[in-house]
Amino acid sequence: MSSIGRPDPSVPFADLANANATPNSDKIPPIPFMRKARPYLILAPALLLTIGILIPFFISIYYSLTNYSFKYKDYSFVGLENWTQMLTDPSFWHSVWVTLQYAFFSTGVEMLLGIGIALMLNQDTRLSKALRMVLIFPLMIAPVIATLIWQLMTNNSVGVIAYALRSIGIDNFLWGADPKTAMFSVVLIDVWVNTPFVIVLVLAGLRSLPKAPFESAMVDGGSAWFTFKTLTLPMIKPLLLIALLFRIMISLQEFSIIFALTRGGPGDTLMSLPLTAYNEAFTYKELGTALPYMLILWVFIYILSYYLIRYWSRAQKNASGS
């Protein structure tokens, strides 16, 4: 029998494989340097931003443990004295209460109005398209400028809102000058400025929803409330949580609207944590005393954001059906 094409049993199999292999086939070409560095280059901006955030943060923690003041050249380490003084000061707890009130009312009203208006604007009509453009205007105005506009409109002498109130029998409404109506006034301005942000997010979510489930619900005779409760709301819940997270974080640290309208007054009616920290740092020149107010506000925002993000993750999984 011919042995042509058969391997010689006396030659090891590994030697045959090496003999048949092409030269340098077992050498892997080196990876180019730019390909190796690509992940690090992509992450570099985020790393630099993180460093830029953490450096001032840790510097703030350090100076909060000192008696640093703009009035004196030297300062010394005082430990937790500033923190103890803050936590035992009744004005601190008043500032916390004002901050939480402002965040609760402004965010709550903005979310309710934003969802309702977005549902009404989710129609393909000429009026809804025109209103979508008009309702974006407040977002283009700086909060301080918006506050000045509202001060002019509510002026008892020349304000259009004051004139409209007089026409229905309400005369000399004090707005931010009265402790009873000061919170209402700043919340009203905040709602006017920031509700369009919620409208835009919710409307974007509504426009991106699939049409098939809603068509099936319509065929089955589902009411508008049933459709909203069982289909629309669960699907847009992740977007609602994102809007809630952004709005509550910003409202907790709101400074410009309150400062421009009343500067924390009348008296200390609207003296929130940011305004109290501002007064301690720039009115009384006590930076070491002011920093604990901002750091405790950071703690509040961090805890709230942590739980909202966890809840958002669960809502996103439920919305995707996973």
XYZ file of C-alpha atoms in Angstrom:
322
model
C 0.000 0.000 0.000
C 1.309 3.407 -0.922
C 2.292 5.717 1.924
C 2.103 8.905 -0.130
C 0.275 11.637 1.818
C 0.543 9.776 5.138
C 2.646 11.191 8.011
C 5.688 9.289 9.150
C 4.823 7.676 12.514
C 8.383 8.179 13.676
C 8.092 12.008 13.466
C 6.310 13.691 16.439
C 3.024 15.440 15.665
C 4.237 18.749 17.157
C 7.245 18.767 14.816
C 4.961 18.193 11.836
C 2.764 21.126 12.917
C 5.782 23.355 13.268
C 7.116 22.259 9.917
C 3.816 23.002 8.141
C 3.299 26.359 9.875
C 4.233 29.487 8.034
C 7.127 31.525 9.407
C 6.238 33.969 12.268
C 2.596 32.761 12.389
C 2.843 32.343 16.192
C 3.912 35.970 16.761
C 1.115 38.448 17.630
C 1.717 41.910 16.169
C 2.228 44.584 18.837
C -0.750 46.789 19.720
C -0.215 50.423 18.612
C 0.378 52.912 21.410
C -2.641 55.063 20.545
C -4.903 52.038 20.707
C -3.595 51.223 24.174
C -3.996 54.814 25.312
C -7.500 55.286 23.854
C -9.462 54.232 27.007
C -7.338 56.519 29.171
C -7.764 59.424 26.751
C -11.543 58.928 26.785
C -11.627 58.928 30.604
C -9.154 61.811 30.991
C -11.742 64.661 30.844
C -13.926 62.952 33.463
C -10.879 62.351 35.657
C -9.778 65.991 35.379
C -13.301 67.169 36.171
C -13.440 64.887 39.207
C -10.113 66.224 40.465
C -11.312 69.782 39.864
C -14.409 69.059 41.974
C -12.689 67.185 44.786
C -9.893 69.704 45.412
C -12.241 72.597 46.397
C -14.430 70.128 48.290
C -11.616 68.913 50.540
C -10.299 72.463 50.931
C -13.770 73.469 52.141
C -13.770 70.647 54.687
C -10.369 71.781 55.956
C -11.354 75.438 56.322
C -14.618 74.459 58.037
C -12.413 73.127 60.853
C -10.631 76.476 61.251
C -11.554 79.987 62.352
C -10.585 81.428 58.958
C -11.897 84.948 58.497
C -11.526 87.575 55.788
C -11.033 90.139 58.557
C -7.784 88.671 59.883
C -4.595 87.470 58.288
C -3.938 84.465 60.536
C -6.205 81.582 61.417
C -5.988 78.461 63.559
C -7.418 74.976 63.709
C -10.522 74.791 65.930
C -11.764 71.260 65.176
C -15.532 70.790 65.274
C -16.235 74.086 67.010
C -17.882 75.635 63.927
C -20.037 72.545 63.425
C -21.097 72.439 67.070
C -21.938 76.134 67.021
C -24.008 75.660 63.848
C -25.961 72.647 65.086
C -26.813 74.330 68.400
C -27.908 77.588 66.749
C -31.719 77.918 66.366
C -31.202 79.993 63.203
C -29.591 76.950 61.538
C -32.695 74.816 62.057
C -34.838 77.699 60.810
C -32.676 77.802 57.663
C -33.105 74.055 57.202
C -36.872 74.396 57.514
C -36.994 77.272 54.999
C -34.799 75.337 52.542
C -36.939 72.201 52.771
C -40.165 74.201 52.452
C -38.945 75.990 49.377
C -37.731 72.766 47.740
C -40.951 70.894 48.543
C -43.393 73.512 47.273
C -41.463 74.628 44.202
C -40.565 71.104 43.048
C -44.023 69.709 43.783
C -45.870 72.418 41.860
C -43.404 72.266 38.952
C -43.756 68.501 38.617
C -47.566 68.598 38.676
C -47.792 71.504 36.249
C -45.070 70.076 34.015
C -46.792 66.699 33.674
C -50.234 68.231 33.098
C -49.080 70.760 30.501
C -46.920 68.180 28.718
C -49.922 65.853 28.399
C -51.981 68.687 26.907
C -49.203 69.669 24.505
C -48.718 66.095 23.315
C -51.077 66.764 20.417
C -50.300 67.372 16.751
C -52.205 70.629 16.438
C -51.049 74.091 15.409
C -51.916 75.530 18.815
C -49.886 72.930 20.718
C -46.902 73.438 18.407
C -47.045 77.200 18.960
C -47.374 76.797 22.725
C -44.365 74.480 22.816
C -42.230 77.300 21.485
C -43.711 79.973 23.765
C -43.377 77.948 26.976
C -39.616 77.609 26.460
C -39.070 81.374 26.875
C -38.739 81.414 30.704
C -35.820 78.975 30.458
C -33.944 81.549 28.381
C -34.112 84.163 31.160
C -31.667 84.219 34.053
C -33.439 83.731 37.418
C -32.251 87.133 38.693
C -33.641 88.889 35.604
C -36.898 86.948 35.948
C -37.151 88.090 39.581
C -36.659 91.716 38.569
C -39.367 91.323 35.914
C -41.769 89.952 38.528
C -40.887 92.785 40.910
C -41.911 95.239 38.212
C -45.120 93.356 37.354
C -46.158 93.154 41.029
C -45.346 96.796 41.798
C -48.424 98.394 43.373
C -48.003 101.547 41.279
C -47.225 100.352 37.754
C -47.407 96.544 37.855
C -49.793 94.748 35.511
C -50.396 91.973 38.042
C -51.153 94.513 40.767
C -53.615 96.215 38.376
C -55.293 92.878 37.629
C -55.615 92.121 41.353
C -57.146 95.538 42.035
C -59.741 94.872 39.339
C -61.006 91.884 41.323
C -60.906 93.668 44.691
C -57.463 92.685 45.982
C -55.602 95.886 46.765
C -52.080 96.440 48.100
C -50.966 92.799 48.018
C -47.539 92.859 49.698
C -45.914 89.871 47.962
C -42.344 89.499 49.286
C -42.711 92.335 51.802
C -45.055 90.308 54.024
C -43.777 87.245 55.966
C -47.084 85.493 55.225
C -46.748 85.798 51.442
C -42.953 85.887 50.976
C -42.619 82.116 50.454
C -45.525 82.136 48.016
C -43.858 84.922 46.028
C -40.477 83.227 45.577
C -42.090 79.866 44.818
C -44.288 81.525 42.188
C -41.249 82.985 40.422
C -39.381 79.664 40.626
C -42.375 77.836 39.153
C -42.619 80.338 36.293
C -38.914 80.001 35.476
C -38.382 76.252 35.862
C -41.663 74.524 34.981
C -40.698 74.555 31.257
C -37.728 72.345 32.122
C -40.094 69.653 33.403
C -42.413 70.178 30.431
C -39.588 69.630 27.937
C -38.401 66.410 29.615
C -41.876 64.928 30.023
C -42.938 65.933 26.508
C -39.808 64.327 25.064
C -40.670 61.129 26.921
C -44.258 61.175 25.720
C -43.220 61.690 22.097
C -40.841 58.718 22.282
C -43.393 56.187 23.580
C -44.412 53.310 21.261
C -47.858 53.671 19.716
C -48.865 50.008 19.603
C -49.859 49.601 23.306
C -51.981 52.763 23.213
C -53.723 51.673 20.017
C -54.507 48.310 21.626
C -55.889 50.030 24.732
C -58.072 52.252 22.526
C -59.419 49.236 20.642
C -60.206 47.499 23.955
C -62.138 50.551 25.154
C -59.691 51.738 27.815
C -60.454 55.153 29.294
C -57.974 58.022 29.203
C -57.299 57.708 32.942
C -56.804 53.928 32.667
C -54.386 54.403 29.761
C -52.423 57.057 31.641
C -52.266 55.026 34.851
C -51.329 51.662 33.349
C -49.314 52.632 30.263
C -48.140 56.249 30.144
C -47.089 56.739 33.748
C -45.029 53.528 34.149
C -43.267 54.167 30.831
C -42.287 57.764 31.580
C -41.515 57.204 35.278
C -37.722 57.124 34.694
C -37.918 60.525 32.976
C -40.098 61.894 35.757
C -37.517 60.795 38.315
C -34.742 62.483 36.325
C -36.741 65.732 36.245
C -37.499 65.385 39.963
C -33.838 64.745 40.774
C -32.585 67.786 38.884
C -35.283 70.116 40.152
C -35.017 69.122 43.809
C -31.217 69.409 43.762
C -31.375 72.898 42.265
C -34.235 74.078 44.497
C -32.410 72.969 47.654
C -29.483 75.200 46.717
C -31.540 78.050 45.252
C -29.987 81.422 46.015
C -30.551 83.905 43.200
C -34.374 84.190 43.276
C -34.624 84.585 47.055
C -31.691 86.979 47.218
C -32.921 89.145 44.351
C -36.467 89.398 45.709
C -36.107 89.704 49.511
C -32.440 89.001 50.464
C -33.799 86.485 52.943
C -36.389 88.800 54.444
C -38.616 90.157 55.688
C -36.503 89.606 58.791
C -35.282 86.023 58.516
C -38.436 84.650 56.878
C -36.622 83.303 53.796
C -33.145 82.863 55.275
C -32.308 79.511 53.653
C -29.051 77.589 54.021
C -27.386 79.180 50.954
C -28.349 82.695 52.090
C -27.182 82.035 55.640
C -23.847 80.803 54.337
C -23.599 83.870 52.087
C -24.230 86.235 55.003
C -21.698 84.480 57.219
C -19.021 84.525 54.505
C -19.521 87.894 52.783
C -21.443 90.037 55.276
C -19.737 88.952 58.497
C -16.520 87.818 56.700
C -16.440 84.516 58.630
C -15.616 81.856 56.041
C -14.892 79.145 58.612
C -18.374 79.616 60.069
C -20.075 79.724 56.661
C -18.645 76.540 55.161
C -20.454 74.058 57.474
C -23.786 75.420 56.171
C -22.845 74.552 52.598
C -21.322 71.203 53.514
C -24.410 70.112 55.443
C -26.482 71.130 52.419
C -24.217 68.909 50.300
C -24.944 66.019 52.710
C -28.706 66.545 52.315
C -28.473 66.634 48.522
C -26.174 63.595 48.381
C -28.455 61.425 50.532
C -31.566 62.452 48.610
C -29.871 61.943 45.228
C -28.556 58.534 46.261
C -31.999 57.164 47.039
C -33.628 58.820 44.025
C -31.030 57.296 41.687
C -31.573 53.843 43.221
C -35.301 54.220 42.737
C -34.714 55.470 39.176
C -32.696 52.318 38.378
C -35.569 50.096 39.518
C -38.099 52.185 37.603
C -36.007 51.981 34.433
C -35.857 48.191 34.690
C -39.609 47.993 35.216
C -40.260 50.326 32.277
C -38.102 48.191 29.991
C -39.827 44.983 31.177
C -36.644 43.415 32.569
